[in-house]
Amino acid sequence: MNDMRLTERATQMHDTKIAARGVDVFYGDTHAIKSVDVEIADKTVTAFIGPSGCGKSTFLRCINRMNDTIPIARVEGEILIDGEDIHDPRVDPVQLRAKVGMVFQKPNPFPKSIYDNVAYGPRIHGLSRNKADLDVIVEDALRKAALWDEVKDRLAAPGTGLSGGQQQRLCIARAVATGPEILLMDEPCSALDPIATDQVENLIHELRRNFSVVIVTHSMSQASRVSQRTAYFHLGELVEFGDTGDIFTNPRDQRTENYITGRIG
Amino acid sequence: MARNLPPRPKVADMPLIWILAILALLGGVAYWLARRRAMSSGGGDARVLHSLPNYYGVHGALLALAPALLILALWLLTQPMLLYRSVAADIPLLTISAFGTVDLVMSDVRRVAEGLDVAVGAGLLTSQQMTSAGPTEIEAALDEIGVALGSQLTPPVLDAARDYRGADAVLRWGMIAVVVAAALIGGAIAVYRTDRDFRARNIVERSILVLLAAAATVAILTTLGIVLSMLFETMNFFSQYPAHEFFFGTTWSPSFSGRGGLSELGIIPLLWGTLYISLIALLVAVPIGLFAAIYLSEYAGPKLRSFAKPLIEVLAGIPTIVYGLFALITVGPMLRDVIAQPLGLGNSASSVMTAGLVMGIMLIPFVSSLSDDIINAVPQAMRDGSLGLGSTQSETIRRVVIPAALPGIVGAILLAASRAIGETMIVVLGAGAAARLDLNPFEAMTTVTVKIVSQLTGDTDFASPETLVAFALGLTLFVITLGLNVLALYIVRTYREQYE
Ligand SMILES: Nc1ncnc2c1ncn2[C@@H]1O[C@H](COP(=O)(O)OP(=O)(O)OP(=O)(O)O)[C@@H](O)[C@H]1O
Ligand SMILES: [Mg+2]
């Protein structure tokens, strides 16, 4: 009930971008997400927090239908983006994923050059008219991901040859270059040093001006720094969802409080 | 008149089994003694020992057995040579000239010696007769047990055979003594060395390394041996036939020496046939195999996959001669009647096209199953990354999966090519055996392997260039396939680690 009130307050600030209603996810017999309702506002950063294995990544993958690629995964319930059900047969998952970008938990650069990695999305979607255009897009994306200075002299080197943290930023650049309306980031800073983390957080702030961003993180301080709304997941349930400030200063559920104060997880 | 003798192992083999049994026993004893000594030096507590107690035991057995077995092997290899030398030296020159060569005398000597063994064993000869009976008596006894000799048994041969038996027995007993002594000494050293601080595990570890390295060496040395023997004969060939005519000659028409006339042995028409047929085979196998692999690994559900994959691999189990029959009886006549004759491209049922098509079918499972494994090895995260950026499945395959798998796929194709180049049966039955240099794929042509077979079958004289050319052909083929394999390995190695 209280959650509803908070969500309503958020909707007053911005329109709802993503609305999930009664979402269940099963991996074979494992019930990974249990009847989750959530409304994610436009031009907002939403943080998903919760102990390992509680279903944060799973829920994130529902939003761009990446769970379709796992044969044993089954998604039930309704997810609306801009009021349109993404499971509607008229919705093309390919188009959906172009609109809803994703940075995966594990960096997965393609075995191609750094340049080709970033140019992958723009090329597929025909976002550039010529090479010069593409160069601009690539440079811009790499700058946003705080990687440009490190790689500008070796754009032709393989992306897989970068360090773990650099690969993570390369994947962020790759997702940004496609120009998504929603960006789903699964622990994008898990392998980054404080400086790079700061740069990525700046990027998130910047993206928020036009897009909605959902970020999964294990760092409480990061969640409180970058997000306006926070959702706490526990064993597949959405336990609490509300303004980040409220969640961190005044959690209503005992489990949330325990997690935030470091008693579990 | 050979009497039916009960089957029995050759007398000479019996001691070998005994020796091995004795060695096994000695090894077991050494194991037990070394292990016990280690335990007692540790005061019965295995934790104070440097290595686990079993390592001490294995070390004991190892020292007892390894040198003994090595000596045994060397002895068995050299004994026949020593025997030959010592016996052959005593044979009178006159006897040798009667037989022609020492080898011929010695083969009779060996046969008589073995015959004597059997005769004594069967109780046909007493040991007294054995040492003193004359040639006629002995020959009768040998005849009885079915030993036929190249010529009549003469006293010098009989004497040599007796010498041979005597020396053989002496050497054999000597061998037993030396081998058993080696085992005893080795075992004793091992037991003596054993105490709680002795590093038995390290020695066992190193001996395993030696064993593995020895296996690798055998594999390499065999290859080397094959190549060297080919090389030797090939050089022999080039001393009789000019190399540039072999490599650049465009006519293949061997004439076997009896019929007179000079042979022309140019490899070009054969190489052309080989490459032409292989090319057609690859044009068939690569697209079909690759597409099948992509379908199976990327699109097919697990159920379809689990039954389609073995089905395709069944193709790989069909013997090539069966493919050859298929080419000869079905594909060849069909191609001739449906395509070649109506288009006026010739009227031969054997053609490059026939052999190429059928060989291509043979290679499909080869390409598809290798490519399938390689495509499956591309991590799912790679596909997720591409799909997550909004690309379709076929874009993902074209732009991410295939490029990532490409080195492996190229390797698979090159391996398929070297199989195509080495194939013989399908060519004989599908494309014929006529060497020809022609562009028309509906003409009969032939390949290097087929000609190797035909040069070596029938009446062969291993001194004429017409026969020796087979080795030059074989070596050329070997160099080509070796080159392809090296290239395949190089490509796979260079690009393999990209997504790891
Ligand atoms: N591909 C899969 N197949 C089967 N079960 C899965 C799969 N992916 C996730 N699960 C299960 O679903 C549950 C939720 O997993 P999920 O990856 O969403 O957790 P998470 O909250 O992202 O954890 P972490 O913080 O460790 O990344 C886990 O119990 C996990 O075992
Ligand atoms: Mg996760």
Coordinates of N, CA, C and O in Angstrom, one line a residue, chain A residues 61 64 66 69 94 97-98 100-102 104 108-112 120-121 123-125 158 160 174-175 178, chain B residues 302 380-393 395-396 398-400 403-404 497-500:
Chain A
R61 N 16.8 -8.5 -17.2 CA 16.7 -9.2 -18.5 C 15.3 -9.3 -19.0 O 15.1 -9.5 -20.2
N64 N 14.2 -6.1 -21.5 CA 14.5 -6.1 -22.9 C 14.4 -7.5 -23.5 O 14.9 -7.8 -24.6
M66 N 15.6 -10.3 -22.9 CA 16.8 -11.1 -23.1 C 16.6 -12.5 -22.6 O 17.3 -13.5 -22.9
T69 N 16.3 -15.6 -24.8 CA 17.4 -16.4 -25.4 C 17.8 -17.6 -24.5 O 18.6 -18.4 -24.9
V94 N 13.7 -7.5 -31.5 CA 14.9 -6.9 -32.0 C 14.8 -5.4 -31.9 O 15.7 -4.7 -31.4
R97 N 15.0 -4.3 -28.3 CA 16.4 -4.3 -27.7 C 17.2 -3.1 -28.2 O 18.2 -2.7 -27.6
A98 N 16.9 -2.7 -29.4 CA 17.6 -1.5 -29.9 C 17.2 -0.3 -29.0 O 18.0 0.6 -28.8
V100 N 16.0 -0.5 -25.8 CA 16.4 -0.8 -24.4 C 17.8 -1.4 -24.4 O 18.0 -2.6 -24.6
G101 N 18.8 -0.5 -24.2 CA 20.1 -1.0 -24.3 C 20.5 -1.7 -23.0 O 19.8 -1.6 -21.9
M102 N 21.5 -2.6 -23.1 CA 21.9 -3.3 -21.9 C 23.4 -3.5 -21.7 O 24.1 -3.7 -22.7
F104 N 25.9 -5.9 -19.8 CA 25.8 -7.1 -19.0 C 26.7 -7.2 -17.8 O 27.7 -6.4 -17.7
N108 N 31.4 -8.5 -22.1 CA 31.4 -9.4 -23.2 C 31.7 -8.7 -24.5 O 30.9 -8.7 -25.4
P109 N 33.0 -8.1 -24.6 CA 33.3 -7.4 -25.9 C 33.4 -8.5 -27.0 O 33.7 -9.6 -26.7
F110 N 33.1 -8.1 -28.2 CA 33.2 -9.0 -29.4 C 34.7 -9.1 -29.7 O 35.5 -8.2 -29.5
P111 N 35.0 -10.3 -30.3 CA 36.4 -10.4 -30.7 C 36.7 -9.6 -32.0 O 37.0 -10.1 -33.0
K112 N 36.5 -8.3 -31.8 CA 36.7 -7.4 -32.9 C 37.6 -6.2 -32.4 O 37.8 -6.2 -31.2
Y120 N 29.4 -1.3 -33.7 CA 28.5 -2.4 -34.0 C 27.1 -2.0 -34.1 O 26.4 -2.2 -35.1
G121 N 26.6 -1.4 -33.0 CA 25.1 -1.0 -33.0 C 24.8 0.0 -34.1 O 23.9 -0.2 -34.9
R123 N 26.2 0.6 -36.9 CA 26.2 0.0 -38.2 C 24.9 -0.8 -38.4 O 24.3 -0.8 -39.5
I124 N 24.6 -1.6 -37.5 CA 23.4 -2.5 -37.6 C 22.1 -1.7 -37.8 O 21.3 -2.0 -38.6
H125 N 22.0 -0.6 -37.1 CA 20.8 0.2 -37.2 C 20.9 1.4 -38.2 O 20.0 2.2 -38.3
P158 N 42.3 -5.3 -30.7 CA 41.1 -6.1 -30.3 C 40.6 -5.7 -29.0 O 41.3 -5.4 -28.0
T160 N 39.1 -7.5 -26.9 CA 39.3 -8.5 -25.9 C 40.6 -8.4 -25.3 O 40.9 -9.0 -24.3
R174 N 29.6 0.7 -26.0 CA 28.9 0.0 -27.1 C 27.4 0.2 -27.0 O 26.7 0.4 -27.9
A175 N 26.9 0.1 -25.7 CA 25.5 0.3 -25.5 C 25.0 1.7 -25.7 O 24.0 1.9 -26.3
T178 N 24.5 3.0 -29.5 CA 23.3 2.6 -30.2 C 22.2 3.6 -30.0 O 21.2 3.6 -30.7
Chain B
P302 N 16.9 -28.5 -29.0 CA 17.7 -29.6 -28.4 C 17.2 -31.0 -28.9 O 18.0 -31.9 -29.2
Q380 N 28.1 -17.9 -25.1 CA 26.8 -17.4 -25.3 C 26.8 -15.9 -25.0 O 26.0 -15.1 -25.6
A381 N 27.7 -15.4 -24.1 CA 27.8 -14.0 -23.8 C 28.0 -13.2 -25.0 O 27.5 -12.0 -25.1
M382 N 28.7 -13.7 -26.0 CA 29.0 -13.0 -27.3 C 27.6 -12.8 -28.0 O 27.4 -11.7 -28.5
R383 N 26.8 -13.9 -28.1 CA 25.5 -13.7 -28.8 C 24.6 -12.8 -28.0 O 24.0 -11.9 -28.6
D384 N 24.6 -12.9 -26.7 CA 23.8 -12.0 -25.8 C 24.2 -10.6 -26.1 O 23.3 -9.7 -26.3
G385 N 25.5 -10.3 -26.2 CA 25.9 -8.9 -26.4 C 25.4 -8.4 -27.7 O 24.9 -7.3 -27.8
S386 N 25.4 -9.2 -28.8 CA 24.9 -8.7 -30.0 C 23.4 -8.6 -30.0 O 22.8 -7.6 -30.5
L387 N 22.7 -9.6 -29.5 CA 21.2 -9.5 -29.5 C 20.8 -8.4 -28.6 O 19.8 -7.7 -28.9
G388 N 21.5 -8.1 -27.5 CA 21.2 -7.0 -26.6 C 21.3 -5.7 -27.3 O 20.8 -4.7 -26.8
L389 N 22.1 -5.6 -28.4 CA 22.2 -4.3 -29.1 C 21.1 -4.2 -30.2 O 21.2 -3.3 -31.0
G390 N 20.2 -5.2 -30.2 CA 19.2 -5.1 -31.2 C 19.5 -5.6 -32.5 O 19.0 -5.1 -33.5
S391 N 20.3 -6.6 -32.6 CA 20.6 -7.2 -33.9 C 19.8 -8.5 -34.0 O 19.5 -9.1 -33.0
T392 N 19.4 -8.9 -35.2 CA 18.6 -10.1 -35.4 C 19.6 -11.3 -35.2 O 20.8 -11.2 -35.2
Q393 N 18.9 -12.5 -35.2 CA 19.7 -13.7 -35.0 C 20.7 -13.9 -36.2 O 21.8 -14.3 -36.0
E395 N 21.9 -11.6 -38.2 CA 23.0 -10.6 -38.1 C 24.0 -11.1 -37.0 O 25.2 -10.9 -37.2
T396 N 23.5 -11.6 -35.9 CA 24.4 -12.0 -34.9 C 25.3 -13.1 -35.4 O 26.5 -13.1 -35.1
R398 N 26.2 -13.8 -38.5 CA 27.1 -13.3 -39.6 C 28.1 -12.4 -39.0 O 29.3 -12.5 -39.4
R399 N 27.8 -11.5 -38.1 CA 28.7 -10.5 -37.6 C 29.5 -10.9 -36.4 O 30.6 -10.3 -36.2
V400 N 29.0 -11.8 -35.6 CA 29.7 -12.1 -34.4 C 30.1 -13.6 -34.3 O 31.3 -13.9 -34.1
P403 N 32.5 -14.8 -37.4 CA 33.9 -14.2 -37.3 C 34.6 -14.8 -36.1 O 35.8 -15.1 -36.2
A404 N 33.9 -15.0 -35.0 CA 34.6 -15.5 -33.8 C 35.1 -17.0 -34.1 O 36.1 -17.4 -33.6
E497 N 42.7 -17.4 -29.5 CA 42.5 -16.9 -28.2 C 41.6 -15.6 -28.1 O 41.4 -15.1 -27.1
Q498 N 41.2 -15.2 -29.3 CA 40.5 -13.9 -29.3 C 39.4 -13.8 -28.3 O 39.2 -12.7 -27.8
Y499 N 38.6 -14.8 -28.1 CA 37.4 -14.5 -27.2 C 37.6 -15.2 -25.9 O 36.6 -15.4 -25.2
E500 N 38.8 -15.6 -25.6 CA 38.9 -16.3 -24.3 C 39.3 -15.3 -23.2 O 39.8 -14.3 -23.4

